[in-house]
Tab-separated table of C-alpha atoms in Angstrom:
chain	number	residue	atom	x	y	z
O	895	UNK	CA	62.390	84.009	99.457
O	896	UNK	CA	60.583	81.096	99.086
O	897	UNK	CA	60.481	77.895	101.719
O	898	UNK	CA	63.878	76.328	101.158
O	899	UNK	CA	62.156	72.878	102.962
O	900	UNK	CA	59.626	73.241	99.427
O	901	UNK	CA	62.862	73.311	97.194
O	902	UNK	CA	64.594	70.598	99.139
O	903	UNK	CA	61.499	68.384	98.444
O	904	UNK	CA	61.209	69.514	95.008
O	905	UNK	CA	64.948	68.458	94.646
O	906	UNK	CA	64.607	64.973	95.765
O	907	UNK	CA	61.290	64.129	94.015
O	908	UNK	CA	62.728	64.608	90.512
O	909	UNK	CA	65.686	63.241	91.835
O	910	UNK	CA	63.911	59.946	92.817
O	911	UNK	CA	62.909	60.013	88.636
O	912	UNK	CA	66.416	60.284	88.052
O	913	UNK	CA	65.233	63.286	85.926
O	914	UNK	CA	68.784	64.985	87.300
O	915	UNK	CA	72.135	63.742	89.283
O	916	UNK	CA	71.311	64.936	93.172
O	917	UNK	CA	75.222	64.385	93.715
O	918	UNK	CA	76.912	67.803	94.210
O	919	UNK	CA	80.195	67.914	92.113
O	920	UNK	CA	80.821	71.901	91.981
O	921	UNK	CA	83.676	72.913	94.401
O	922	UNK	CA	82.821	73.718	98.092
O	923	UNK	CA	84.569	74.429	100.961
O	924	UNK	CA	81.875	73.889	103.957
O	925	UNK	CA	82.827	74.101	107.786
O	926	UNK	CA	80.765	73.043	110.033
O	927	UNK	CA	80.970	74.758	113.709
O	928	UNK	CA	79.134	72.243	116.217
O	929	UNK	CA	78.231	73.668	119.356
O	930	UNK	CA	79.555	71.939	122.529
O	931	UNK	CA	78.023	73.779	124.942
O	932	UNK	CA	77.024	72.511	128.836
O	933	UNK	CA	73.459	72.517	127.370
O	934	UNK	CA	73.789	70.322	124.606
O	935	UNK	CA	74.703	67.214	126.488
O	936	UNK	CA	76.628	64.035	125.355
O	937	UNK	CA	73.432	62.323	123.740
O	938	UNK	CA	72.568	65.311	121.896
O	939	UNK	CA	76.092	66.375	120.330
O	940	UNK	CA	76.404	62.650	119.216
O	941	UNK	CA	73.080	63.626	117.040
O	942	UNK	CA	74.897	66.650	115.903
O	943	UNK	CA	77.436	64.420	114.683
O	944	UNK	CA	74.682	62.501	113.116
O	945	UNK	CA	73.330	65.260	111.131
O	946	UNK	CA	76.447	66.303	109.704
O	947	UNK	CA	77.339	62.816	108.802
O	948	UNK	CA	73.925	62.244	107.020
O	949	UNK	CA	74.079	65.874	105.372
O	950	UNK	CA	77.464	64.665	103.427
O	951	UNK	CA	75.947	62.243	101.840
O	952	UNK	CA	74.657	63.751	98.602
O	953	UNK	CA	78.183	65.549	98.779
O	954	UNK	CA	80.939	63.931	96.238
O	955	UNK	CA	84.534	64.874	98.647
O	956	UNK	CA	87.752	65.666	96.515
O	957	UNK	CA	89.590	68.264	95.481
O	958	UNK	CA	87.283	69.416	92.472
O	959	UNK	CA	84.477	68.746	94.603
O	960	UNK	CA	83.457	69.546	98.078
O	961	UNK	CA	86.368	69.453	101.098
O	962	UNK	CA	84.951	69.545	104.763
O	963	UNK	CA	86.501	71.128	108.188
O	964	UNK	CA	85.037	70.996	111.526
O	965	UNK	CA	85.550	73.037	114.500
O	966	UNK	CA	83.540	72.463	117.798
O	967	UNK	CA	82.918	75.293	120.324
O	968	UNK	CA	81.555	76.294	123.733
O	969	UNK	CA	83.741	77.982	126.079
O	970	UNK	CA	86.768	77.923	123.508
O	971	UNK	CA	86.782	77.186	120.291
O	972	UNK	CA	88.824	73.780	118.745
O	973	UNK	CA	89.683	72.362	115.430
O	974	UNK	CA	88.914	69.167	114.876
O	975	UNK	CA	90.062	69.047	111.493
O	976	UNK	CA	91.120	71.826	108.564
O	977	UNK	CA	89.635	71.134	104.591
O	978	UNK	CA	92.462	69.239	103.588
O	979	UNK	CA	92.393	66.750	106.213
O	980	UNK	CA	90.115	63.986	104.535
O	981	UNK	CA	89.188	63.158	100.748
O	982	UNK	CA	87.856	60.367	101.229
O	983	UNK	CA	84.362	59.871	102.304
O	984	UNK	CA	84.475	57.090	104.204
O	985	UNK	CA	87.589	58.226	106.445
O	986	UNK	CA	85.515	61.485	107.128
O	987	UNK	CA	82.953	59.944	108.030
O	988	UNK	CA	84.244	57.973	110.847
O	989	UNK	CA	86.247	61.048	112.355
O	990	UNK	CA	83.557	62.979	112.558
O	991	UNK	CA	82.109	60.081	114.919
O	992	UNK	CA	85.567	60.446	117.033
O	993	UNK	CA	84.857	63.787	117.708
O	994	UNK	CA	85.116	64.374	121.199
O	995	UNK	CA	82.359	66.379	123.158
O	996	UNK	CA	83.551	69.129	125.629
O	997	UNK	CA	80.981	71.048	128.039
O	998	UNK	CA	81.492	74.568	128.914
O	999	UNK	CA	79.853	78.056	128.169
O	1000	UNK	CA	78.170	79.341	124.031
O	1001	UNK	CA	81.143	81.863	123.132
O	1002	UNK	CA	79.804	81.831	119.743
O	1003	UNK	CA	81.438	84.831	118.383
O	1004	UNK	CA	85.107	83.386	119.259
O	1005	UNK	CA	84.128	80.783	117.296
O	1006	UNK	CA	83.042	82.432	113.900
O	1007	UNK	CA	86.554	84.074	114.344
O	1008	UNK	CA	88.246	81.230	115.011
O	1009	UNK	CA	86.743	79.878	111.940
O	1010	UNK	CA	87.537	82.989	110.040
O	1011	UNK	CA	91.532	83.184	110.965
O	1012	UNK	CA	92.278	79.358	111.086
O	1013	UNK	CA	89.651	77.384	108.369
O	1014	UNK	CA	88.783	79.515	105.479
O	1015	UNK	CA	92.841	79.814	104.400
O	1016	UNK	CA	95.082	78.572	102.165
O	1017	UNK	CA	97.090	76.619	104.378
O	1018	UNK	CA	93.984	74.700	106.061
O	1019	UNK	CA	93.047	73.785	102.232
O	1020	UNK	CA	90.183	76.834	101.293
O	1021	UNK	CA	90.606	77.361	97.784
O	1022	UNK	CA	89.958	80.306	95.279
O	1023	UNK	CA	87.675	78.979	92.955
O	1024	UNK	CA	85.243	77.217	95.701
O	1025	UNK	CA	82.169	78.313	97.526
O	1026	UNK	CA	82.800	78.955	101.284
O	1027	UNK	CA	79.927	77.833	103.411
O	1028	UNK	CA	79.626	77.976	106.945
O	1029	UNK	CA	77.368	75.883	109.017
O	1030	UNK	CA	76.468	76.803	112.455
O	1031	UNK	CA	74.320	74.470	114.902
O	1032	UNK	CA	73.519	75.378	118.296
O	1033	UNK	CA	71.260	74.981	120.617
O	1034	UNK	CA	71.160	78.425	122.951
O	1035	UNK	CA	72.643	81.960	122.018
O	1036	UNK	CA	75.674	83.478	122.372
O	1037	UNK	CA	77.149	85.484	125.573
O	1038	UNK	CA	77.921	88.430	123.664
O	1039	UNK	CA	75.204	88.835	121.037
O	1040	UNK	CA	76.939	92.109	118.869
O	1041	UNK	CA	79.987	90.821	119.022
O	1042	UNK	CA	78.827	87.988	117.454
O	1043	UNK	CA	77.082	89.584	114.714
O	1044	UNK	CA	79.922	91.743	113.952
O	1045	UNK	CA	82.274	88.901	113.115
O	1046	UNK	CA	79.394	87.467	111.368
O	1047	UNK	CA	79.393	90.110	109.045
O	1048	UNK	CA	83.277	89.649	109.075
O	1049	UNK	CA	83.278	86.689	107.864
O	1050	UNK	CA	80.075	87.210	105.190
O	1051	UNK	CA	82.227	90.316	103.691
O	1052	UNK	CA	84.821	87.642	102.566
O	1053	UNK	CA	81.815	86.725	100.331
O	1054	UNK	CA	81.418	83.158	103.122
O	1055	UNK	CA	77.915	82.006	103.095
O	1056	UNK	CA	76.656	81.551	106.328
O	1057	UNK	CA	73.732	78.745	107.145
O	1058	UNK	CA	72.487	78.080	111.066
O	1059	UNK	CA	70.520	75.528	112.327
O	1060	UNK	CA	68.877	76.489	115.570
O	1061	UNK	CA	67.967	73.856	118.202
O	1062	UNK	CA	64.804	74.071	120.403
O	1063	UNK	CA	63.485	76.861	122.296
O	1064	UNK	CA	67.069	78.200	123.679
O	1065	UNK	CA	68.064	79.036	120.615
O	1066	UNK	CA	67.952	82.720	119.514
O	1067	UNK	CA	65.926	83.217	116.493
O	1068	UNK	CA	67.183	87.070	116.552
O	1069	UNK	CA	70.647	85.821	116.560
O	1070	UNK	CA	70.366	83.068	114.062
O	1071	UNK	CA	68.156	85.516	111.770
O	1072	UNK	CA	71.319	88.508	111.531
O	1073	UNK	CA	73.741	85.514	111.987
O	1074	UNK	CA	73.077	84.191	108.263
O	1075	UNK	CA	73.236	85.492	104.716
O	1076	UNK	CA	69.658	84.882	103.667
O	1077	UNK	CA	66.783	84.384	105.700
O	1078	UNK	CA	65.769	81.215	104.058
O	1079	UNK	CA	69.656	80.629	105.344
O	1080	UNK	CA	68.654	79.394	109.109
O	1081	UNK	CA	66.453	76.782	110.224
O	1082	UNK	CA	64.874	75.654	113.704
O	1083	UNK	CA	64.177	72.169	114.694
O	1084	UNK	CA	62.387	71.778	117.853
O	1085	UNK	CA	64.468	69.230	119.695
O	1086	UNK	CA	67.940	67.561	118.268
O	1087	UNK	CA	65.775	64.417	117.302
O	1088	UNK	CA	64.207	66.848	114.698
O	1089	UNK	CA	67.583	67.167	113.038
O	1090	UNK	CA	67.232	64.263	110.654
O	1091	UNK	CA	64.401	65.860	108.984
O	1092	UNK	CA	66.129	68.526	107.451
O	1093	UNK	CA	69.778	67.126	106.790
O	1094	UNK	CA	69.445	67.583	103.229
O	1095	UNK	CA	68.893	71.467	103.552
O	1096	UNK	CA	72.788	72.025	103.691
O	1097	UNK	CA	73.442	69.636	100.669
O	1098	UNK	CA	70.583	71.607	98.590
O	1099	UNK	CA	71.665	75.657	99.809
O	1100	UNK	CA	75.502	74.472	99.450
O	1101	UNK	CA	75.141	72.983	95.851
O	1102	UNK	CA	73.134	75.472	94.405
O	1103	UNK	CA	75.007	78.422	95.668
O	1104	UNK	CA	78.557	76.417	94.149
O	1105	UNK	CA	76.474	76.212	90.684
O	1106	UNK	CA	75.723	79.844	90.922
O	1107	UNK	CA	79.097	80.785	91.592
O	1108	UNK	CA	80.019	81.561	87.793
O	1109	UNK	CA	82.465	84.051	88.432
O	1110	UNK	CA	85.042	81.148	89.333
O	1111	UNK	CA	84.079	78.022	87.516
O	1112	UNK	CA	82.482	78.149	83.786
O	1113	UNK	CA	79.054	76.317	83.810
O	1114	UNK	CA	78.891	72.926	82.084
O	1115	UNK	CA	78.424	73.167	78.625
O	1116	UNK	CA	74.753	71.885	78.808
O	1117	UNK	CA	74.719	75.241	80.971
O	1118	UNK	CA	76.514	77.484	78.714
O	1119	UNK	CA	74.078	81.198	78.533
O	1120	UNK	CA	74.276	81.953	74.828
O	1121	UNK	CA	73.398	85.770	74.844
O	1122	UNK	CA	71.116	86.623	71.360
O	1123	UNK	CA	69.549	90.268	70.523
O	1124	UNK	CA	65.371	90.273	71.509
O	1125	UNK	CA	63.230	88.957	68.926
O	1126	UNK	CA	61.266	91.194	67.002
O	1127	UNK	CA	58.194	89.245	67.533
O	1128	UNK	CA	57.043	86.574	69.886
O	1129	UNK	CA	56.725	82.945	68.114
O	1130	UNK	CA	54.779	79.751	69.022
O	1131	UNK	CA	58.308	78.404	69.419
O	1132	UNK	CA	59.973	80.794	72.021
O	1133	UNK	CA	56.549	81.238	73.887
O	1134	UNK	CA	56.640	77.705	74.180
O	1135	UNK	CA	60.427	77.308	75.791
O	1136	UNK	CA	59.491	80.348	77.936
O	1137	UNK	CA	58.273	78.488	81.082
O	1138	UNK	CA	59.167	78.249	84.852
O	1139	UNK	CA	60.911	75.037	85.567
O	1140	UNK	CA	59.998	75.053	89.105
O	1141	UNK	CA	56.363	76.018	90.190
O	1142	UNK	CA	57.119	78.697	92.764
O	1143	UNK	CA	59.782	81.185	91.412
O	1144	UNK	CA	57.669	83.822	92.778
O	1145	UNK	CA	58.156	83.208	96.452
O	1146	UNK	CA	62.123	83.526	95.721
O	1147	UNK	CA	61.522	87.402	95.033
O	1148	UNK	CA	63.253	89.550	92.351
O	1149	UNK	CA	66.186	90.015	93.675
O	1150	UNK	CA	66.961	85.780	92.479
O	1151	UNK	CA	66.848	87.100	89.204
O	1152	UNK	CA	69.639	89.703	89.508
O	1153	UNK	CA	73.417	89.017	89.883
O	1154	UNK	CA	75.148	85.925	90.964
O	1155	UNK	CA	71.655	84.452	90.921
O	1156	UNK	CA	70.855	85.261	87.054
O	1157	UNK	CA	72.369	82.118	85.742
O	1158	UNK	CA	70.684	79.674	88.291
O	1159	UNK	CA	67.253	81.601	87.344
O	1160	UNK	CA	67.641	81.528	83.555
O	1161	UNK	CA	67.801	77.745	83.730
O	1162	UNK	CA	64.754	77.191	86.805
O	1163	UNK	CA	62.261	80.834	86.800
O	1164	UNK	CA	63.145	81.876	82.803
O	1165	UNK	CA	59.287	82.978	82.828
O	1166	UNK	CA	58.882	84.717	86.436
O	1167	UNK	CA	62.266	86.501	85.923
O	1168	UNK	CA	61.886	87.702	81.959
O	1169	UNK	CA	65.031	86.119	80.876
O	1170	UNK	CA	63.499	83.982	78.194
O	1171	UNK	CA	65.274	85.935	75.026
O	1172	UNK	CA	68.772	85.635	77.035
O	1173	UNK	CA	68.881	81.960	75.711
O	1174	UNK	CA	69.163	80.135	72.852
O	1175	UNK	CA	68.662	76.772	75.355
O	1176	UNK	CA	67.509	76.408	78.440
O	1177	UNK	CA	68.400	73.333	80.520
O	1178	UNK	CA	65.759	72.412	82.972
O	1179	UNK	CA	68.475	71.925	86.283
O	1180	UNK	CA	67.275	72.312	89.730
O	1181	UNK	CA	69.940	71.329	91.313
O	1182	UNK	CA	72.990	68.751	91.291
């Protein structure tokens, strides 16, 4: 898989040229579980606050859009607020500053279950046809490291995305690594000042896994995969619409080409993947 950092910088650029609308509008439902741990400290958990606050930003909040829980953890896991509690930006915004910071012990797996039996259901506001993500920061590893894996892979089997941000040299890269759906799924920062350098990789792995989630929404229509029989021969004409979007399709590997994945790479790596006859149109989207 190819450096996500790359595509979150490829992202922005044409988004600077307006060349696309960076605001994702497809429906997620992302939880963020904030680690609250003796280790973090005060000073440091209000910078965790700080990166989730700055990774909404790009995020449009609503019911046909993106809805956003919180749960802190150390010794026990707690709730700060389910989905459904804000749709409003603004209002979000400022409870996530009120969240409270409580010391104790990295009981990480509790947590993922926690999040598993009390945030991704109906009643806290999950929905059907959204994308569950779940974002884990923390700054050391867990006290029981299978145990945490296993309701990991709990939680993943419910078809949850999983991203981690790890936080200085505590952190366990071995954890984080079986901890998340993808490799290109966890990130390390070397202190908690280094979080505002990559708040925008949550917005950019969130959004594009919503717009490859066809099997609940139906793309936009400038999306819409017409599917034609191959061409006999190649012409100038389909040669010519036969191109990569982005420049480094190759580092994503061929499994981005396959499954829920297909429609994303039809649009962005037609060439690399050898989906250029699949299309009467293709729409050059990187991302929302």
């Amino acid at each position: 898989m190819m450096n996500l950092l790359s595509l979150i910088l490829l992202t922005f650029f044409v988004c600077d040229f307006k060349f696309i609308e960076c605001a994702c509008h497809d429906k997620v439902d992302l939880v963020y579980l904030v680690d609250s741990s003796g280790s973090v400290g005060s000073i440091n958990f209000n910078k965790e606050k700080e990166f989730i606050n700055n990774s909404l930003s790009q995020f449009v909040i609503g019911h046909n859009d993106a809805l956003v829980g919180v749960v802190t953890f150390s010794t026990v896991p707690r709730e700060q607020f389910k989905l459904n509690a804000f749709l409003d930006k603004a209002a979000l915004k400022y409870a996530i500053t009120k969240i409270p910071y409580l010391t104790g012990n990295t009981h990480t797996a509790e947590a993922i279950n926690f999040v598993n039996n009390h945030m991704f259901i109906p009643s806290a506001g999950d929905r059907p046809d959204a994308q569950n993500v779940l974002v884990v920061l923390t700054d050391g590893q867990s006290g029981d490291h299978a145990k945490t894996l296993q309701e990991a892979n709990r939680l993943k089997q419910r078809t949850t995305v999983i991203i981690a941000v790890g936080i200085g040299s505590g952190a366990s890269k071995s954890e984080l690594n079986g901890l998340v759906s993808d490799p290109s799924y966890v990130f390390f920062v070397n202190d908690f000042d280094a979080l505002k350098q990559i708040h925008d990789t949550v917005h950019s792995v969130a959004c594009n896994l919503a717009n490859t989630a066809t099997t609940h929404r139906p793309p936009p229509v400038t999306t819409i995969l017409k599917t034609l029989p191959p061409p006999t021969t190649t012409t100038a004409t389909t040669t010519s619409s036969c191109v990569d979007v982005i420049p480094n399709c190759k580092q994503y590997g061929p499994t981005v080409c396959l499954g829920t994945y297909k429609p994303w790479a039809s649009r962005n790596c037609a060439y690399y993947c050898k989906l250029c006859y699949a299309l009467t149109a293709v729409v050059p989207i990187v991302g929302k």
